[in-house]
């Protein structure tokens, strides 16, 4: 009972001392701190770059899928009123984002510009039916909605680009699966590299840990500053990784956009602050767990 | 009446023949002399090692049924050749290792039966001085001493006061800002002794404290240990240094192949009869 009371008193009084010990340790073991922080920074930067690239790829493919539209053509000779009525009917279907009727004359002018031979064939008037551009909410409902539209009155033809759509969806699914597996593997590898870096830092200080034990420091007194150190190393590494990713990521996306304008919309969808938050969280958690696990080995009496 | 310490529990001694209101703490039990062992010089016992054996995994026996009793306030040299078991005996006292068999009691606490979580609190009652000093290399002298105090929750004001006193005692006040690698061997050992004394230990254990020092510095260090002993601290010093042992004329326990072969008051390094 007497010992229990003593431990409690030490805990409360020593918080300041333990934090002080952690920062003194970091400053006095500068080289090891640098080695740890740079290893953590590079590991997190590689992990972060991979996650961002995968998020970007997912975002990009999802966006491409969302761009799929359904083209609906009225029966030849249908009047504008019928096209309007058809548009209204389509809008009522659940899952439709919006419907627009293309300007028939404008489309014909465009067609004539592209195929001047039709003009020479002596066609009279505008032979084109009304065309409706239908955008949907969920890309995976494309087939189902096109079937419903096809069943409506005055619909002559519905074009969904089914084959292209299927290929893009398959590609998106493959990217998702690969990125998920990749992130898991890279996460395990990063955790392993970081905990090894921390273990090496502690190994270099094993003599110090031993002396602490011999002067009567409890495991708690030895462990706490070292865990704080691990959190500081992890967070500092995350901060460096964030800077690397912001600078490097911006450059890569900018270059890609210059080469292929299609990548104009390439973005992970994660803000700078969001990225910093997740990196700091990952760094701090991996740092704390890495330290805790590594210290256990040195504290075995 | 009770010739064996086996029945002693670390924090509570209860025996059916003693009325409950007379149950005593181990240290008081020892001081009133009711344990029945052959207590030297009628003083209370500080260190009691009974039938201790230490056998390593490779089969080497470092200690063989060794028994040693050291009273409060004694100055004892433990001598013997390399591998005789001196360091092993000392390590048992601050629970750096456990014996294969036997009992070790230090200042009334059964070290062998102690829970691992209680070991740091035992070590705070002891001061240990090593041949290689074992100072924290990243801390200066002042910080090395402060660390030993802060880990036990001493208030900063008390830390300043205590360090000042101890540094003065070991004559190292002027080097308090120096790091271990900036000190001479003798100064490092003084710093290590200062750290060992910082918590007012009841026992000072010195494992070859002069092993890395020249004869003059060694003599200074042993003089310092004697001063500490005069102040009432029990001192146990393992050494190879025959000049020091012969010059000090203190109690000498000689170990050979893990056994006590000589225990002599005011002894010399070599057996006087040989």
Coordinates of C-alpha atoms in Angstrom, one line a residue:
Chain A
X1 CA 0.0 0.0 0.0
X2 CA 2.8 2.3 0.9
X3 CA 4.5 1.8 -2.4
X4 CA 1.2 2.4 -4.3
X5 CA 0.9 5.8 -2.7
X6 CA 4.4 6.7 -3.7
X7 CA 3.9 5.7 -7.3
X8 CA 0.8 7.9 -7.6
X9 CA 2.7 10.9 -6.1
X10 CA 5.5 10.5 -8.6
X11 CA 3.1 10.4 -11.5
X12 CA 1.5 13.6 -10.7
X13 CA 4.6 15.6 -9.7
X14 CA 6.7 14.3 -12.5
X15 CA 4.7 15.2 -15.6
X16 CA 6.8 18.3 -16.1
X17 CA 10.0 16.4 -15.5
X18 CA 9.1 13.6 -18.0
X19 CA 8.3 16.1 -20.8
X20 CA 11.5 18.0 -20.0
X21 CA 13.4 14.7 -20.1
X22 CA 11.9 13.9 -23.6
X23 CA 12.9 17.2 -25.1
X24 CA 16.4 17.1 -23.5
X25 CA 16.8 13.6 -25.0
X26 CA 15.8 14.9 -28.4
X27 CA 18.2 17.8 -28.3
X28 CA 21.1 15.9 -26.8
X29 CA 20.7 13.0 -29.2
X30 CA 20.5 15.3 -32.2
X31 CA 22.1 12.9 -34.8
X32 CA 19.9 10.0 -33.9
X33 CA 16.9 12.3 -33.9
X34 CA 17.8 13.5 -37.4
X35 CA 18.2 9.9 -38.6
X36 CA 14.9 8.9 -37.1
X37 CA 13.0 12.0 -38.4
X38 CA 14.4 11.7 -41.9
X39 CA 13.6 8.0 -42.1
X40 CA 10.0 8.6 -40.9
X41 CA 9.7 11.6 -43.3
X42 CA 10.8 9.7 -46.3
X43 CA 8.6 6.6 -45.4
X44 CA 5.6 8.8 -44.8
X45 CA 6.3 10.8 -48.0
X46 CA 6.4 7.5 -50.1
X47 CA 3.2 6.2 -48.4
X48 CA 1.5 9.6 -48.7
X49 CA 2.5 9.9 -52.4
X50 CA 1.1 6.5 -53.1
X51 CA -2.1 7.1 -51.2
X52 CA -2.5 10.5 -53.0
X53 CA -1.9 9.0 -56.4
X54 CA -4.3 6.2 -55.7
X55 CA -6.9 8.7 -54.4
X56 CA -6.3 10.8 -57.5
X57 CA -6.7 7.8 -59.8
X58 CA -9.9 6.8 -58.1
X59 CA -11.2 10.3 -58.2
X60 CA -10.3 10.6 -61.9
X61 CA -12.0 7.4 -62.9
X62 CA -15.1 8.1 -60.8
X63 CA -15.3 11.5 -62.5
X64 CA -14.9 9.9 -66.0
X65 CA -17.7 7.5 -65.1
X66 CA -19.9 10.3 -63.9
X67 CA -19.5 12.0 -67.2
X68 CA -21.3 9.3 -69.0
X69 CA -24.5 10.5 -70.5
X70 CA -27.5 9.0 -72.2
X71 CA -28.3 10.4 -75.6
X72 CA -32.0 10.0 -76.4
X73 CA -33.4 10.6 -79.9
X74 CA -37.1 11.2 -80.6
X75 CA -38.8 9.5 -83.5
X76 CA -38.2 11.3 -86.9
X77 CA -40.5 14.2 -87.5
X78 CA -41.6 14.5 -83.8
X79 CA -42.5 18.0 -82.9
X80 CA -40.8 20.2 -80.3
X81 CA -43.8 19.7 -78.0
X82 CA -43.3 16.0 -78.0
X83 CA -39.6 16.4 -77.2
X84 CA -40.5 18.7 -74.3
X85 CA -43.0 16.2 -73.0
X86 CA -40.4 13.4 -73.3
X87 CA -37.9 15.5 -71.4
X88 CA -40.5 16.0 -68.7
X89 CA -41.2 12.2 -68.5
X90 CA -37.5 11.5 -68.3
X91 CA -37.0 14.0 -65.5
X92 CA -39.6 12.2 -63.4
X93 CA -37.6 9.0 -63.4
X94 CA -35.6 8.6 -60.2
X95 CA -31.9 8.8 -60.6
X96 CA -31.9 11.4 -63.3
X97 CA -29.8 14.5 -62.6
X98 CA -30.9 16.7 -65.5
X99 CA -32.2 16.6 -69.1
X100 CA -31.5 19.1 -71.8
X101 CA -32.8 19.3 -75.3
X102 CA -30.2 20.0 -77.9
X103 CA -30.9 22.8 -80.4
X104 CA -31.9 20.9 -83.5
X105 CA -30.9 23.6 -86.0
X106 CA -27.5 24.1 -84.4
X107 CA -26.9 20.3 -84.5
X108 CA -27.9 20.2 -88.1
X109 CA -25.5 23.2 -88.9
X110 CA -22.8 21.3 -87.2
X111 CA -23.6 18.1 -89.1
X112 CA -23.6 20.0 -92.4
X113 CA -20.2 21.4 -91.6
X114 CA -18.8 18.0 -90.9
X115 CA -20.5 16.2 -93.8
X116 CA -20.9 18.7 -96.7
X117 CA -21.7 15.8 -99.1
X118 CA -25.2 15.5 -97.6
X119 CA -26.0 19.0 -98.6
X120 CA -25.0 18.2 -102.2
X121 CA -27.3 15.1 -102.2
X122 CA -30.2 17.5 -102.3
X123 CA -31.7 17.0 -98.8
X124 CA -34.5 19.4 -98.1
X125 CA -35.0 20.8 -94.6
X126 CA -33.6 19.5 -91.3
X127 CA -33.8 15.7 -91.2
X128 CA -32.5 15.4 -87.6
X129 CA -34.8 14.2 -84.8
X130 CA -34.7 16.0 -81.5
X131 CA -31.8 14.9 -79.3
X132 CA -32.0 14.9 -75.5
X133 CA -28.9 14.8 -73.3
X134 CA -29.6 13.0 -70.1
X135 CA -27.2 13.2 -67.1
X136 CA -27.7 10.7 -64.3
X137 CA -26.9 10.7 -60.6
X138 CA -25.2 7.4 -60.2
X139 CA -23.1 6.0 -63.0
X140 CA -23.8 2.4 -62.1
X141 CA -27.5 3.0 -62.9
X142 CA -26.7 3.8 -66.5
X143 CA -28.0 0.5 -68.0
X144 CA -31.1 0.4 -65.8
X145 CA -32.1 4.0 -66.6
X146 CA -31.4 3.6 -70.3
X147 CA -33.8 0.7 -70.4
X148 CA -36.5 2.7 -68.7
X149 CA -36.1 5.6 -71.1
X150 CA -36.2 3.3 -74.1
X151 CA -39.6 2.2 -73.0
X152 CA -41.0 5.8 -73.1
X153 CA -43.2 7.0 -76.0
X154 CA -41.7 8.9 -78.9
X155 CA -38.2 7.4 -78.2
X156 CA -36.6 6.2 -81.3
X157 CA -33.1 5.5 -80.1
X158 CA -31.1 5.5 -76.9
X159 CA -27.3 5.7 -77.0
X160 CA -25.3 4.9 -73.8
X161 CA -21.9 3.8 -75.1
X162 CA -22.3 0.6 -73.2
X163 CA -19.1 -1.0 -74.2
X164 CA -16.9 2.0 -73.3
X165 CA -18.8 2.4 -70.1
X166 CA -18.1 -1.3 -69.1
X167 CA -14.4 -0.9 -69.9
X168 CA -14.0 2.2 -67.9
X169 CA -15.9 0.7 -64.9
X170 CA -13.7 -2.4 -65.1
X171 CA -10.6 -0.2 -65.2
X172 CA -11.8 1.8 -62.2
X173 CA -12.5 -1.4 -60.2
X174 CA -9.0 -2.7 -61.0
X175 CA -7.5 0.6 -59.9
X176 CA -9.4 0.5 -56.6
X177 CA -8.4 -3.1 -55.9
X178 CA -4.7 -2.5 -56.7
X179 CA -4.6 0.7 -54.7
X180 CA -6.2 -0.9 -51.7
X181 CA -3.8 -3.8 -51.7
X182 CA -0.9 -1.3 -52.3
X183 CA -1.9 1.0 -49.5
X184 CA -2.1 -2.0 -47.1
X185 CA 1.3 -3.4 -48.1
X186 CA 2.9 0.1 -48.0
X187 CA 1.3 0.9 -44.7
X188 CA 2.8 -2.3 -43.1
X189 CA 6.2 -1.6 -44.7
X190 CA 6.1 2.0 -43.4
X191 CA 5.2 1.0 -39.9
X192 CA 8.0 -1.6 -40.0
X193 CA 10.6 0.9 -41.2
X194 CA 9.5 3.6 -38.7
X195 CA 9.5 1.2 -35.7
X196 CA 12.9 -0.1 -36.8
X197 CA 14.2 3.5 -36.9
X198 CA 12.9 4.1 -33.4
X199 CA 14.3 0.8 -32.2
X200 CA 17.7 1.9 -33.5
X201 CA 17.4 5.2 -31.6
X202 CA 16.5 3.3 -28.5
X203 CA 19.3 0.8 -29.0
X204 CA 21.8 3.6 -29.2
X205 CA 20.4 4.7 -25.8
X206 CA 20.2 1.3 -24.1
X207 CA 23.1 2.2 -21.8
X208 CA 21.2 5.2 -20.7
X209 CA 18.0 3.1 -20.1
X210 CA 20.1 0.7 -18.1
X211 CA 21.5 3.5 -15.9
X212 CA 18.0 4.8 -15.3
X213 CA 16.9 1.4 -14.1
X214 CA 19.9 1.2 -11.8
X215 CA 19.3 4.6 -10.1
X216 CA 15.8 3.4 -9.3
X217 CA 13.7 4.9 -12.1
X218 CA 10.4 3.0 -12.6
X219 CA 9.5 1.6 -16.0
X220 CA 6.9 4.4 -16.3
X221 CA 9.6 7.1 -15.7
X222 CA 11.8 5.5 -18.3
X223 CA 9.0 4.8 -20.8
X224 CA 7.1 8.1 -20.8
X225 CA 9.9 10.4 -22.1
X226 CA 10.8 7.9 -24.8
X227 CA 7.2 7.6 -26.0
X228 CA 6.9 11.4 -26.1
X229 CA 10.1 11.3 -28.1
X230 CA 8.6 8.8 -30.5
X231 CA 5.5 11.0 -30.9
X232 CA 7.7 14.1 -31.6
X233 CA 9.8 12.2 -34.1
X234 CA 6.7 10.8 -35.9
X235 CA 5.0 14.3 -36.0
X236 CA 8.2 16.0 -37.2
X237 CA 8.7 13.4 -39.9
X238 CA 5.0 13.8 -40.9
X239 CA 5.5 17.6 -41.2
X240 CA 8.6 17.1 -43.4
X241 CA 6.7 14.5 -45.5
X242 CA 3.8 17.0 -45.9
X243 CA 6.1 19.7 -47.2
X244 CA 7.7 17.2 -49.6
X245 CA 4.3 16.1 -50.8
X246 CA 3.0 19.6 -51.2
X247 CA 6.0 20.7 -53.3
X248 CA 6.5 17.4 -55.2
X249 CA 2.8 16.7 -55.7
X250 CA 2.1 20.1 -57.1
X251 CA 5.0 19.8 -59.5
X252 CA 4.0 16.3 -60.7
X253 CA 0.3 17.3 -61.3
X254 CA 1.4 20.5 -63.1
X255 CA 3.7 18.5 -65.4
X256 CA 1.0 15.9 -66.1
X257 CA -1.5 18.6 -67.0
X258 CA 1.0 20.2 -69.4
X259 CA 1.5 16.9 -71.2
X260 CA -2.1 15.7 -71.2
X261 CA -4.9 18.2 -70.7
X262 CA -7.1 15.3 -69.7
X263 CA -5.4 15.4 -66.3
X264 CA -6.8 18.8 -65.8
X265 CA -9.2 17.3 -63.2
X266 CA -6.6 15.0 -61.6
X267 CA -6.8 15.6 -57.9
X268 CA -6.9 13.5 -54.8
X269 CA -9.8 15.5 -53.4
X270 CA -7.9 16.0 -50.2
X271 CA -7.1 19.5 -49.0
X272 CA -3.6 20.6 -47.8
X273 CA -4.9 20.8 -44.2
X274 CA -6.6 17.4 -44.5
X275 CA -3.4 15.9 -45.8
X276 CA -1.4 17.5 -42.9
X277 CA -3.9 16.1 -40.4
X278 CA -3.8 12.5 -41.6
X279 CA 0.0 12.6 -42.0
X280 CA 0.5 14.0 -38.4
X281 CA -2.0 11.5 -37.0
X282 CA -0.2 8.6 -38.8
X283 CA 3.2 9.9 -37.8
X284 CA 2.3 10.4 -34.1
X285 CA 0.5 7.1 -33.8
X286 CA 3.2 5.1 -35.5
X287 CA 5.9 6.9 -33.4
X288 CA 4.1 6.2 -30.1
X289 CA 3.4 2.5 -30.9
X290 CA 6.9 2.0 -32.3
X291 CA 8.4 3.5 -29.1
X292 CA 6.2 1.5 -26.8
X293 CA 6.9 -1.8 -28.6
X294 CA 10.6 -1.2 -28.8
X295 CA 11.0 0.0 -25.2
X296 CA 9.4 -3.2 -23.9
X297 CA 12.4 -5.2 -25.0
X298 CA 14.8 -2.9 -23.1
X299 CA 12.7 -2.8 -19.9
X300 CA 12.6 -6.6 -19.4
X301 CA 14.4 -7.0 -16.1
Chain B
X1 CA 14.3 -19.2 18.0
X2 CA 13.9 -18.7 14.3
X3 CA 17.1 -19.7 12.5
X4 CA 15.8 -19.4 8.9
X5 CA 14.7 -16.3 7.1
X6 CA 12.5 -18.4 4.8
X7 CA 9.3 -17.5 6.7
X8 CA 9.8 -13.8 6.3
X9 CA 7.5 -11.9 3.9
X10 CA 8.8 -8.6 2.6
X11 CA 6.3 -6.3 4.3
X12 CA 4.8 -8.3 7.1
X13 CA 6.1 -10.7 9.5
X14 CA 3.5 -12.8 11.3
X15 CA 4.3 -15.7 13.6
X16 CA 1.7 -17.7 15.6
X17 CA 4.0 -17.6 18.7
X18 CA 4.1 -13.8 18.8
X19 CA 1.0 -11.8 19.8
X20 CA -0.5 -9.8 17.0
X21 CA 0.2 -6.4 18.5
X22 CA 3.9 -7.3 18.7
X23 CA 4.2 -8.1 14.9
X24 CA 7.0 -6.1 13.5
X25 CA 8.4 -4.8 10.3
X26 CA 11.4 -6.8 9.1
X27 CA 13.8 -4.0 9.8
X28 CA 12.6 -3.5 13.4
X29 CA 12.5 -7.3 13.7
X30 CA 16.2 -7.4 12.8
X31 CA 17.1 -4.4 15.0
X32 CA 15.6 -6.0 18.2
X33 CA 17.5 -9.2 17.5
X34 CA 14.7 -11.7 17.7
X35 CA 15.6 -13.5 14.4
X36 CA 18.0 -15.7 16.2
X37 CA 20.9 -15.5 13.8
X38 CA 24.4 -15.0 15.1
X39 CA 24.4 -11.2 14.9
X40 CA 27.9 -9.8 14.6
X41 CA 28.9 -7.1 17.1
X42 CA 25.4 -7.0 18.5
X43 CA 24.3 -4.5 15.9
X44 CA 21.2 -4.7 13.7
X45 CA 21.7 -6.5 10.4
X46 CA 21.8 -4.5 7.2
X47 CA 22.6 -7.3 4.7
X48 CA 21.8 -10.9 5.2
X49 CA 22.7 -13.4 2.5
X50 CA 21.7 -17.0 3.4
X51 CA 22.8 -20.1 1.5
X52 CA 22.8 -18.4 -1.8
X53 CA 23.7 -20.2 -5.0
X54 CA 23.9 -18.7 -8.5
X55 CA 24.2 -21.0 -11.5
X56 CA 24.3 -19.6 -15.0
X57 CA 22.6 -21.2 -18.0
X58 CA 25.9 -22.6 -19.2
X59 CA 26.3 -24.5 -15.9
X60 CA 28.9 -22.2 -14.4
X61 CA 28.2 -21.7 -10.6
X62 CA 29.1 -18.2 -9.6
X63 CA 28.1 -18.7 -6.0
X64 CA 27.8 -21.9 -4.0
X65 CA 25.7 -21.9 -0.8
X66 CA 27.2 -18.6 0.2
X67 CA 26.1 -16.9 3.5
X68 CA 27.2 -13.4 4.5
X69 CA 25.9 -11.1 7.3
X70 CA 26.8 -7.4 7.4
X71 CA 25.7 -5.1 10.2
X72 CA 24.5 -1.6 9.9
X73 CA 27.3 0.9 9.7
X74 CA 30.0 -1.6 8.7
X75 CA 32.7 -1.0 6.1
X76 CA 33.4 -4.3 4.4
X77 CA 35.8 -5.2 1.5
X78 CA 34.9 -8.2 -0.7
X79 CA 38.1 -9.5 -2.2
X80 CA 38.9 -12.4 -4.5
X81 CA 40.3 -13.2 -7.9
X82 CA 38.4 -12.5 -11.1
X83 CA 35.5 -14.9 -11.4
X84 CA 35.4 -15.6 -7.7
X85 CA 31.8 -14.3 -7.4
X86 CA 32.3 -10.8 -6.0
X87 CA 30.3 -8.9 -8.6
X88 CA 27.6 -11.6 -8.6
X89 CA 27.2 -11.2 -4.8
X90 CA 26.9 -7.4 -5.1
X91 CA 24.4 -7.7 -8.0
X92 CA 22.2 -9.9 -5.9
X93 CA 21.9 -7.0 -3.3
X94 CA 20.5 -4.5 -5.8
X95 CA 18.4 -7.2 -7.6
X96 CA 20.3 -6.9 -10.8
X97 CA 20.0 -10.7 -10.8
X98 CA 18.2 -13.4 -8.8
X99 CA 19.9 -16.3 -7.1
X100 CA 19.1 -19.9 -8.2
X101 CA 18.6 -20.7 -4.5
X102 CA 18.8 -18.9 -1.1
X103 CA 17.6 -15.7 0.4
X104 CA 18.9 -12.1 0.2
X105 CA 17.6 -9.6 2.7
X106 CA 18.7 -5.9 2.5
X107 CA 17.6 -3.4 5.1
X108 CA 14.8 -5.7 6.1
X109 CA 13.5 -6.2 2.6
X110 CA 13.5 -9.7 1.1
X111 CA 15.1 -9.0 -2.2
X112 CA 14.6 -12.5 -3.6
X113 CA 10.9 -12.5 -3.0
X114 CA 10.3 -8.9 -4.2
X115 CA 7.9 -8.1 -7.0
X116 CA 9.7 -6.6 -10.1
X117 CA 7.6 -3.4 -9.7
X118 CA 9.1 -2.9 -6.2
X119 CA 12.8 -3.2 -7.4
X120 CA 13.2 0.5 -8.3
X121 CA 12.1 1.4 -4.7
X122 CA 14.8 -1.0 -3.3
X123 CA 17.4 0.6 -5.6
X124 CA 16.5 4.1 -4.3
X125 CA 17.5 2.9 -0.8
X126 CA 20.9 1.8 -2.1
X127 CA 23.7 3.7 -3.6
X128 CA 25.7 1.7 -6.2
X129 CA 29.1 2.7 -7.6
X130 CA 30.5 0.9 -10.6
X131 CA 34.0 0.5 -12.0
X132 CA 32.8 2.1 -15.3
X133 CA 31.0 4.9 -13.4
X134 CA 27.8 4.5 -15.4
X135 CA 27.1 8.2 -15.7
X136 CA 24.5 9.3 -18.2
X137 CA 26.7 10.6 -21.1
X138 CA 24.2 13.1 -22.4
X139 CA 23.8 14.9 -19.0
X140 CA 26.3 17.0 -17.1
X141 CA 27.3 16.2 -13.5
X142 CA 24.5 18.4 -12.0
X143 CA 21.9 16.8 -14.3
X144 CA 23.1 13.3 -13.5
X145 CA 22.5 13.9 -9.8
X146 CA 19.3 15.7 -10.5
X147 CA 18.0 12.8 -12.5
X148 CA 18.4 10.4 -9.6
X149 CA 16.4 12.7 -7.4
X150 CA 13.7 13.7 -10.0
X151 CA 12.9 10.1 -10.8
X152 CA 11.7 9.7 -7.2
X153 CA 9.7 12.8 -7.3
X154 CA 11.9 15.2 -5.3
X155 CA 10.8 18.8 -5.5
X156 CA 13.0 21.0 -7.6
X157 CA 13.9 23.2 -4.5
X158 CA 15.0 20.1 -2.6
X159 CA 17.0 18.9 -5.6
X160 CA 19.1 22.1 -5.7
X161 CA 19.8 21.9 -2.0
X162 CA 20.7 18.2 -1.9
X163 CA 23.0 18.4 -5.0
X164 CA 24.9 21.3 -3.5
X165 CA 25.5 19.3 -0.3
X166 CA 26.6 16.1 -2.0
X167 CA 28.9 17.9 -4.6
X168 CA 30.6 19.6 -1.7
X169 CA 31.1 16.3 0.1
X170 CA 32.8 14.7 -2.9
X171 CA 34.7 17.9 -3.8
X172 CA 33.2 18.3 -7.2
X173 CA 31.2 21.6 -6.9
X174 CA 33.5 23.3 -9.5
X175 CA 32.8 20.7 -12.1
X176 CA 29.0 20.5 -11.9
X177 CA 28.5 21.8 -15.4
X178 CA 30.9 19.3 -17.0
X179 CA 29.8 16.3 -19.0
X180 CA 31.2 12.9 -18.1
X181 CA 33.6 12.9 -21.1
X182 CA 35.1 16.2 -19.9
X183 CA 36.0 14.7 -16.5
X184 CA 39.0 12.7 -15.4
X185 CA 38.5 9.1 -14.2
X186 CA 38.8 10.2 -10.6
X187 CA 36.3 13.0 -11.1
X188 CA 33.9 10.7 -12.9
X189 CA 34.1 8.3 -10.0
X190 CA 33.4 11.2 -7.5
X191 CA 30.4 12.1 -9.6
X192 CA 29.2 8.5 -9.5
X193 CA 29.7 8.4 -5.7
X194 CA 27.8 11.7 -5.4
X195 CA 24.9 10.2 -7.4
X196 CA 25.0 7.1 -5.2
X197 CA 24.8 9.3 -2.1
X198 CA 22.2 11.7 -3.4
X199 CA 19.2 9.7 -2.0
X200 CA 20.8 9.3 1.5
X201 CA 21.2 5.5 0.9
X202 CA 21.4 3.1 3.9
X203 CA 23.9 1.0 2.0
X204 CA 26.6 2.0 -0.5
X205 CA 27.7 -0.8 -2.8
X206 CA 30.9 -0.2 -4.7
X207 CA 31.9 -2.7 -7.4
X208 CA 35.6 -2.2 -8.0
X209 CA 35.3 1.6 -7.7
X210 CA 39.1 2.1 -8.2
X211 CA 39.5 -0.4 -11.0
X212 CA 40.1 2.3 -13.6
X213 CA 42.0 4.7 -11.5
X214 CA 45.7 5.4 -10.6
X215 CA 46.9 4.6 -7.0
X216 CA 46.7 8.2 -5.7
X217 CA 43.2 8.8 -7.1
X218 CA 42.2 5.3 -5.8
X219 CA 43.3 6.2 -2.4
X220 CA 41.3 9.5 -2.5
X221 CA 38.2 7.6 -3.6
X222 CA 38.5 5.1 -0.7
X223 CA 39.1 7.9 1.8
X224 CA 35.8 9.4 0.5
X225 CA 34.1 6.0 1.0
X226 CA 35.4 5.9 4.5
X227 CA 34.0 9.5 5.2
X228 CA 30.7 8.3 4.0
X229 CA 30.9 5.3 6.3
X230 CA 31.7 7.4 9.2
X231 CA 28.5 9.4 8.6
X232 CA 26.6 6.1 9.2
X233 CA 26.2 4.5 5.8
X234 CA 27.0 0.8 5.5
X235 CA 29.7 0.4 2.8
X236 CA 30.4 -2.8 0.8
X237 CA 33.3 -2.5 -1.6
X238 CA 34.5 -5.2 -4.0
X239 CA 38.1 -4.6 -5.0
X240 CA 41.3 -6.1 -6.4
X241 CA 43.4 -3.4 -4.9
X242 CA 45.6 -5.0 -2.2
X243 CA 47.2 -1.7 -1.1
X244 CA 43.9 -0.2 -0.3
X245 CA 42.6 -3.2 1.6
X246 CA 45.8 -3.5 3.5
X247 CA 45.9 0.2 4.3
X248 CA 42.3 0.5 5.5
X249 CA 42.3 -2.4 7.9
X250 CA 38.5 -3.1 7.6
X251 CA 36.5 -6.3 7.6
X252 CA 37.5 -8.5 4.6
X253 CA 35.3 -11.2 3.1
X254 CA 37.3 -13.3 0.6
X255 CA 35.5 -15.3 -2.1
X256 CA 37.1 -18.1 -4.0
X257 CA 35.2 -20.0 -6.7
X258 CA 31.9 -18.8 -5.4
X259 CA 32.5 -19.6 -1.7
X260 CA 33.5 -17.5 1.3
X261 CA 36.9 -18.8 2.3
X262 CA 37.7 -16.0 4.7
X263 CA 35.8 -13.4 6.8
X264 CA 38.1 -11.4 9.0
X265 CA 37.7 -8.2 11.0
X266 CA 40.5 -5.7 10.3
X267 CA 41.8 -8.1 7.7
X268 CA 44.3 -7.8 4.9
X269 CA 44.1 -8.5 1.2
X270 CA 46.0 -11.8 1.6
X271 CA 45.2 -14.3 4.4
X272 CA 47.4 -13.4 7.3
X273 CA 48.0 -17.1 8.1
X274 CA 49.2 -17.9 4.6

